[in-house]
Amino acid sequence: MADPQSNAPLRAAAGPPTSGVIHVRTRLTADFTVLSNALAQRRGSAVTVGVAAYILSLPDGAPVSIAALCEHFTEGEILMSRALRELEEAGYLERRRERLPSGQIRTRTYFYDVPGGDADLDPDPDGPPEPPKPRRPRTQAAAAAVTPVSAPVEEAATVPVPAEAEAPSPLADADPRAVAVLTALRRVDPRLILSAHEAARLAPAVTGWLAAGLLPTQITDHLTARLPDHFLTRPAGILAYRLKETPLPLPAPARSTESPVRPAVVPLRNCDGCDRGFRSAEPGRCGDCRARDQLRAAG
């Protein structure tokens, strides 16, 4: 029996496109990253898409902080912070504060291939393993032997676990006035964002400046004046250098509250000869009248 033949004409080859991009495909078997089109073709900032693709290419446990991203990319901290915030608002990135068995609090970062994915992971994979769960009975007879049907099943009593003590804050021993000056610097320059540990480390130097008689506004003006356009290090490093290496500026001279002593005003009197007003400590004749009297006496 002959093979069936189709009478339909063959479709002509479309050929390469006359405009737009032409892909040259290569089948990758290693060192590649799976990236959804919804993320790769996301409208908006190209920095955000590039940061997302970079984070997806990293292994689990790699640092993705703003400082780590600035070491890899040429963009500054503001663009890196904005990209992470956009990914967090879109649902690709999530930050969770989790408590360790030692009582310390740490922040973990989760990145989703698709927003809304499942991130039900063990919060502490390095901790002790969970005890094995008892196996379920294979047959109903075995189940009846373990737990009678007529007997009510009692729920396991939950033992309240005492709350662990919070880790002491690094700002607990810092001068609150110095911390207020440091945290207010980002209002003048948004790049001067300090963590709690950085503010606590810089607070003693600011306290010394306050003790020397400088006002908080003078310290703020000195720390934020003539900053570079691009930071090559963390803002805390620049502030620490200015607080340590820069000579302590002199405080503004305090204004005296006492009113200056004004000279006594000579009273105004009328001349006994011409009745013209003149100032003199004692009554008498004015200078012109005295001069005329001298001329008459000499003539």
CSV table of C-alpha atoms in Angstrom, one decimal:
chain,number,residue,atom,x,y,z
A,1,MET,CA,0.0,0.0,0.0
A,2,ALA,CA,1.4,3.4,-1.0
A,3,ASP,CA,2.2,6.0,1.6
A,4,PRO,CA,-0.4,8.9,1.8
A,5,GLN,CA,0.6,12.0,-0.1
A,6,SER,CA,-0.5,15.6,0.6
A,7,ASN,CA,-1.6,17.8,-2.2
A,8,ALA,CA,-1.2,21.0,-0.2
A,9,PRO,CA,1.5,23.3,-1.4
A,10,LEU,CA,4.6,23.6,0.8
A,11,ARG,CA,4.9,26.7,2.9
A,12,ALA,CA,7.5,29.1,1.6
A,13,ALA,CA,10.3,29.8,4.0
A,14,ALA,CA,9.7,33.1,5.8
A,15,GLY,CA,13.4,34.0,5.8
A,16,PRO,CA,15.2,36.4,8.2
A,17,PRO,CA,13.3,39.4,9.4
A,18,THR,CA,13.9,42.7,7.6
A,19,SER,CA,14.0,44.7,10.8
A,20,GLY,CA,14.5,44.3,14.5
A,21,VAL,CA,16.8,41.9,16.4
A,22,ILE,CA,17.9,38.6,14.9
A,23,HIS,CA,18.7,36.0,17.6
A,24,VAL,CA,21.6,33.6,17.2
A,25,ARG,CA,20.7,30.8,19.5
A,26,THR,CA,23.2,28.6,21.3
A,27,ARG,CA,22.0,25.7,23.4
A,28,LEU,CA,23.6,26.2,26.9
A,29,THR,CA,24.2,23.2,29.1
A,30,ALA,CA,26.0,25.0,32.0
A,31,ASP,CA,26.5,28.4,33.5
A,32,PHE,CA,23.1,29.8,32.6
A,33,THR,CA,20.2,31.4,34.5
A,34,VAL,CA,16.4,30.9,34.0
A,35,LEU,CA,14.7,34.3,33.8
A,36,SER,CA,11.0,34.9,33.1
A,37,ASN,CA,10.0,37.1,30.3
A,38,ALA,CA,7.8,39.1,32.7
A,39,LEU,CA,10.9,40.1,34.6
A,40,ALA,CA,13.3,40.5,31.7
A,41,GLN,CA,10.8,42.6,29.7
A,42,ARG,CA,9.6,44.6,32.7
A,43,ARG,CA,8.9,48.2,31.8
A,44,GLY,CA,10.8,50.9,33.8
A,45,SER,CA,14.4,51.1,34.9
A,46,ALA,CA,17.0,49.0,33.2
A,47,VAL,CA,19.0,49.0,36.4
A,48,THR,CA,16.2,47.2,38.2
A,49,VAL,CA,16.1,44.4,35.5
A,50,GLY,CA,19.9,44.1,35.6
A,51,VAL,CA,20.0,43.8,39.4
A,52,ALA,CA,17.2,41.2,39.3
A,53,ALA,CA,19.1,39.2,36.7
A,54,TYR,CA,22.3,39.4,38.7
A,55,ILE,CA,20.6,38.3,41.9
A,56,LEU,CA,19.0,35.3,40.1
A,57,SER,CA,22.5,34.2,38.8
A,58,LEU,CA,24.0,34.2,42.3
A,59,PRO,CA,24.1,31.0,44.5
A,60,ASP,CA,22.1,30.8,47.7
A,61,GLY,CA,23.8,32.7,50.5
A,62,ALA,CA,25.6,35.2,48.3
A,63,PRO,CA,25.4,38.8,49.7
A,64,VAL,CA,23.0,41.1,47.9
A,65,SER,CA,23.2,44.2,50.1
A,66,ILE,CA,23.6,47.7,48.7
A,67,ALA,CA,27.3,47.7,49.4
A,68,ALA,CA,27.8,44.3,47.7
A,69,LEU,CA,25.8,45.4,44.6
A,70,CYS,CA,27.9,48.7,44.5
A,71,GLU,CA,31.1,46.6,44.4
A,72,HIS,CA,29.8,44.8,41.3
A,73,PHE,CA,28.0,47.5,39.4
A,74,THR,CA,29.3,51.0,38.5
A,75,GLU,CA,26.0,52.6,39.7
A,76,GLY,CA,25.9,54.3,43.1
A,77,GLU,CA,24.0,53.5,46.2
A,78,ILE,CA,21.0,55.5,45.3
A,79,LEU,CA,20.2,53.6,42.1
A,80,MET,CA,20.9,50.2,43.9
A,81,SER,CA,18.6,51.1,46.7
A,82,ARG,CA,15.9,52.3,44.3
A,83,ALA,CA,16.2,49.0,42.3
A,84,LEU,CA,15.8,46.8,45.4
A,85,ARG,CA,12.8,48.9,46.5
A,86,GLU,CA,11.1,48.5,43.1
A,87,LEU,CA,11.7,44.7,43.1
A,88,GLU,CA,10.3,44.5,46.6
A,89,GLU,CA,7.2,46.5,45.6
A,90,ALA,CA,6.7,44.2,42.6
A,91,GLY,CA,6.9,41.1,44.7
A,92,TYR,CA,10.1,39.7,43.4
A,93,LEU,CA,12.2,40.4,46.6
A,94,GLU,CA,11.2,40.0,50.2
A,95,ARG,CA,13.1,40.8,53.4
A,96,ARG,CA,12.2,38.9,56.6
A,97,ARG,CA,13.4,39.5,60.2
A,98,GLU,CA,13.9,36.1,61.8
A,99,ARG,CA,15.1,35.2,65.3
A,100,LEU,CA,18.0,32.8,65.7
A,101,PRO,CA,18.1,30.2,68.5
A,102,SER,CA,20.7,32.4,70.2
A,103,GLY,CA,18.1,35.2,70.5
A,104,GLN,CA,19.7,37.4,67.8
A,105,ILE,CA,17.6,39.0,65.1
A,106,ARG,CA,18.8,38.9,61.5
A,107,THR,CA,17.3,39.9,58.2
A,108,ARG,CA,17.0,37.3,55.4
A,109,THR,CA,16.4,38.1,51.8
A,110,TYR,CA,14.2,35.9,49.5
A,111,PHE,CA,14.1,36.4,45.8
A,112,TYR,CA,11.2,34.9,43.8
A,113,ASP,CA,11.3,33.7,40.1
A,114,VAL,CA,7.6,34.6,40.0
A,115,PRO,CA,6.0,37.0,42.5
A,116,GLY,CA,3.8,35.3,45.0
A,117,GLY,CA,5.8,32.0,45.0
A,118,ASP,CA,6.3,29.7,47.9
A,119,ALA,CA,9.0,30.6,50.3
A,120,ASP,CA,8.1,28.2,53.2
A,121,LEU,CA,11.7,27.4,54.0
A,122,ASP,CA,13.4,26.3,57.2
A,123,PRO,CA,14.2,29.6,58.9
A,124,ASP,CA,17.3,28.1,60.4
A,125,PRO,CA,18.8,25.4,58.1
A,126,ASP,CA,22.0,25.3,60.3
A,127,GLY,CA,20.1,24.5,63.4
A,128,PRO,CA,19.4,21.1,64.9
A,129,PRO,CA,17.4,18.7,62.8
A,130,GLU,CA,13.7,18.1,63.7
A,131,PRO,CA,12.9,14.7,65.3
A,132,PRO,CA,11.5,12.1,62.9
A,133,LYS,CA,7.7,12.0,62.8
A,134,PRO,CA,6.0,8.7,63.6
A,135,ARG,CA,4.9,6.6,60.7
A,136,ARG,CA,1.2,6.3,59.9
A,137,PRO,CA,-0.3,2.8,60.2
A,138,ARG,CA,-0.7,1.2,56.8
A,139,THR,CA,-4.1,-0.5,57.5
A,140,GLN,CA,-7.2,0.5,59.3
A,141,ALA,CA,-6.8,-2.4,61.7
A,142,ALA,CA,-3.4,-1.2,62.7
A,143,ALA,CA,-4.9,2.3,63.1
A,144,ALA,CA,-7.7,0.9,65.3
A,145,ALA,CA,-5.1,-0.9,67.4
A,146,VAL,CA,-3.1,2.3,67.9
A,147,THR,CA,-6.1,4.6,68.6
A,148,PRO,CA,-9.6,3.2,69.2
A,149,VAL,CA,-12.3,4.8,67.1
A,150,SER,CA,-14.6,5.4,70.1
A,151,ALA,CA,-11.9,7.0,72.3
A,152,PRO,CA,-11.6,10.8,71.8
A,153,VAL,CA,-8.3,12.0,70.6
A,154,GLU,CA,-6.8,14.4,73.0
A,155,GLU,CA,-4.9,17.4,71.5
A,156,ALA,CA,-1.3,17.7,72.5
A,157,ALA,CA,-0.8,20.3,75.2
A,158,THR,CA,1.2,23.2,73.9
A,159,VAL,CA,3.9,24.3,76.3
A,160,PRO,CA,4.3,28.1,76.2
A,161,VAL,CA,7.9,28.9,75.2
A,162,PRO,CA,9.2,32.0,77.1
A,163,ALA,CA,10.2,34.8,74.9
A,164,GLU,CA,13.9,35.2,74.4
A,165,ALA,CA,15.5,38.4,75.5
A,166,GLU,CA,15.9,40.9,72.8
A,167,ALA,CA,19.5,41.6,71.6
A,168,PRO,CA,20.7,44.9,73.1
A,169,SER,CA,20.5,47.7,70.6
A,170,PRO,CA,23.9,49.2,69.6
A,171,LEU,CA,22.4,52.7,70.1
A,172,ALA,CA,21.6,52.0,73.8
A,173,ASP,CA,24.8,53.4,75.1
A,174,ALA,CA,25.2,56.1,72.5
A,175,ASP,CA,24.6,59.8,73.1
A,176,PRO,CA,21.1,60.5,71.9
A,177,ARG,CA,22.1,64.1,70.8
A,178,ALA,CA,24.9,62.7,68.7
A,179,VAL,CA,22.6,60.0,67.2
A,180,ALA,CA,20.0,62.7,66.3
A,181,VAL,CA,22.7,64.7,64.5
A,182,LEU,CA,23.9,61.7,62.5
A,183,THR,CA,20.4,60.4,61.6
A,184,ALA,CA,19.4,63.9,60.4
A,185,LEU,CA,22.2,64.1,57.9
A,186,ARG,CA,20.2,62.2,55.2
A,187,ARG,CA,17.7,65.1,55.2
A,188,VAL,CA,20.5,67.3,53.8
A,189,ASP,CA,22.0,64.6,51.6
A,190,PRO,CA,19.9,61.5,50.9
A,191,ARG,CA,23.1,59.5,50.4
A,192,LEU,CA,24.1,59.8,54.0
A,193,ILE,CA,22.1,56.8,55.3
A,194,LEU,CA,23.6,55.2,58.3
A,195,SER,CA,22.8,51.9,60.0
A,196,ALA,CA,22.4,51.5,63.8
A,197,HIS,CA,25.9,50.1,64.2
A,198,GLU,CA,27.5,52.9,62.1
A,199,ALA,CA,25.6,55.6,64.0
A,200,ALA,CA,26.8,54.1,67.3
A,201,ARG,CA,30.4,54.0,66.1
A,202,LEU,CA,30.4,57.6,65.0
A,203,ALA,CA,28.4,59.0,68.0
A,204,PRO,CA,31.4,59.4,70.4
A,205,ALA,CA,33.2,61.7,67.9
A,206,VAL,CA,30.1,63.8,67.5
A,207,THR,CA,29.7,64.0,71.3
A,208,GLY,CA,33.2,65.4,71.5
A,209,TRP,CA,32.3,68.1,69.0
A,210,LEU,CA,29.2,69.0,71.0
A,211,ALA,CA,31.2,69.1,74.2
A,212,ALA,CA,33.6,71.5,72.5
A,213,GLY,CA,30.7,74.0,72.1
A,214,LEU,CA,29.7,73.4,68.5
A,215,LEU,CA,26.0,73.6,67.7
A,216,PRO,CA,24.2,70.7,65.9
A,217,THR,CA,23.7,72.9,62.8
A,218,GLN,CA,27.4,73.7,62.7
A,219,ILE,CA,28.3,70.0,62.8
A,220,THR,CA,25.7,69.2,60.1
A,221,ASP,CA,27.0,72.0,57.8
A,222,HIS,CA,30.6,70.8,58.3
A,223,LEU,CA,29.9,67.1,57.6
A,224,THR,CA,27.7,67.7,54.5
A,225,ALA,CA,29.8,70.5,52.8
A,226,ARG,CA,31.6,69.8,49.6
A,227,LEU,CA,30.9,66.1,49.4
A,228,PRO,CA,32.0,64.2,46.2
A,229,ASP,CA,29.5,63.4,43.5
A,230,HIS,CA,30.2,59.7,43.7
A,231,PHE,CA,31.0,57.8,46.9
A,232,LEU,CA,33.8,55.2,46.5
A,233,THR,CA,33.1,53.9,50.0
A,234,ARG,CA,30.2,53.7,52.5
A,235,PRO,CA,28.9,57.1,53.8
A,236,ALA,CA,30.0,56.1,57.3
A,237,GLY,CA,33.7,56.0,56.1
A,238,ILE,CA,33.5,59.5,54.7
A,239,LEU,CA,31.9,60.9,57.9
A,240,ALA,CA,34.4,59.0,60.1
A,241,TYR,CA,37.3,60.6,58.1
A,242,ARG,CA,35.9,64.1,58.5
A,243,LEU,CA,35.2,63.6,62.2
A,244,LYS,CA,38.7,62.2,62.9
A,245,GLU,CA,41.1,63.9,60.4
A,246,THR,CA,39.5,67.3,60.1
A,247,PRO,CA,40.6,69.9,62.7
A,248,LEU,CA,37.9,70.7,65.1
A,249,PRO,CA,36.3,74.0,64.0
A,250,LEU,CA,36.1,76.8,66.5
A,251,PRO,CA,32.7,77.6,67.9
A,252,ALA,CA,31.1,80.9,67.1
A,253,PRO,CA,31.8,83.5,69.7
A,254,ALA,CA,29.0,83.9,72.2
A,255,ARG,CA,27.3,87.2,72.1
A,256,SER,CA,27.3,89.2,75.3
A,257,THR,CA,23.9,89.6,77.0
A,258,GLU,CA,25.0,92.8,78.7
A,259,SER,CA,24.1,96.0,77.0
A,260,PRO,CA,27.1,98.2,76.1
A,261,VAL,CA,27.7,101.3,78.2
A,262,ARG,CA,26.8,104.4,76.2
A,263,PRO,CA,28.6,107.7,76.8
A,264,ALA,CA,26.7,110.3,78.7
A,265,VAL,CA,24.9,112.8,76.5
A,266,VAL,CA,25.8,116.5,77.1
A,267,PRO,CA,22.6,118.4,77.7
A,268,LEU,CA,21.3,121.1,75.3
A,269,ARG,CA,21.3,124.7,76.6
A,270,ASN,CA,20.4,128.2,75.3
A,271,CYS,CA,23.2,130.7,74.9
A,272,ASP,CA,22.9,133.7,77.3
A,273,GLY,CA,24.2,136.1,74.6
A,274,CYS,CA,22.4,135.0,71.3
A,275,ASP,CA,19.8,132.6,72.8
A,276,ARG,CA,21.0,130.0,70.3
A,277,GLY,CA,21.0,126.3,71.3
A,278,PHE,CA,24.2,124.6,72.1
A,279,ARG,CA,25.4,121.6,74.1
A,280,SER,CA,27.4,122.3,77.3
A,281,ALA,CA,27.9,120.7,80.7
A,282,GLU,CA,27.2,124.0,82.3
A,283,PRO,CA,25.0,127.0,81.3
A,284,GLY,CA,26.7,130.1,79.8
A,285,ARG,CA,27.5,131.5,76.3
A,286,CYS,CA,28.1,129.6,73.1
A,287,GLY,CA,31.4,129.4,71.4
A,288,ASP,CA,30.6,132.1,68.8
A,289,CYS,CA,29.7,134.5,71.6
A,290,ARG,CA,32.8,133.8,73.6
A,291,ALA,CA,34.9,134.3,70.4
A,292,ARG,CA,33.3,137.7,69.8
A,293,ASP,CA,33.8,138.7,73.4
A,294,GLN,CA,37.5,137.9,73.1
A,295,LEU,CA,37.9,139.9,69.9
A,296,ARG,CA,36.2,142.9,71.5
A,297,ALA,CA,38.5,142.7,74.5
A,298,ALA,CA,41.6,142.4,72.2
A,299,GLY,CA,40.5,145.4,70.1
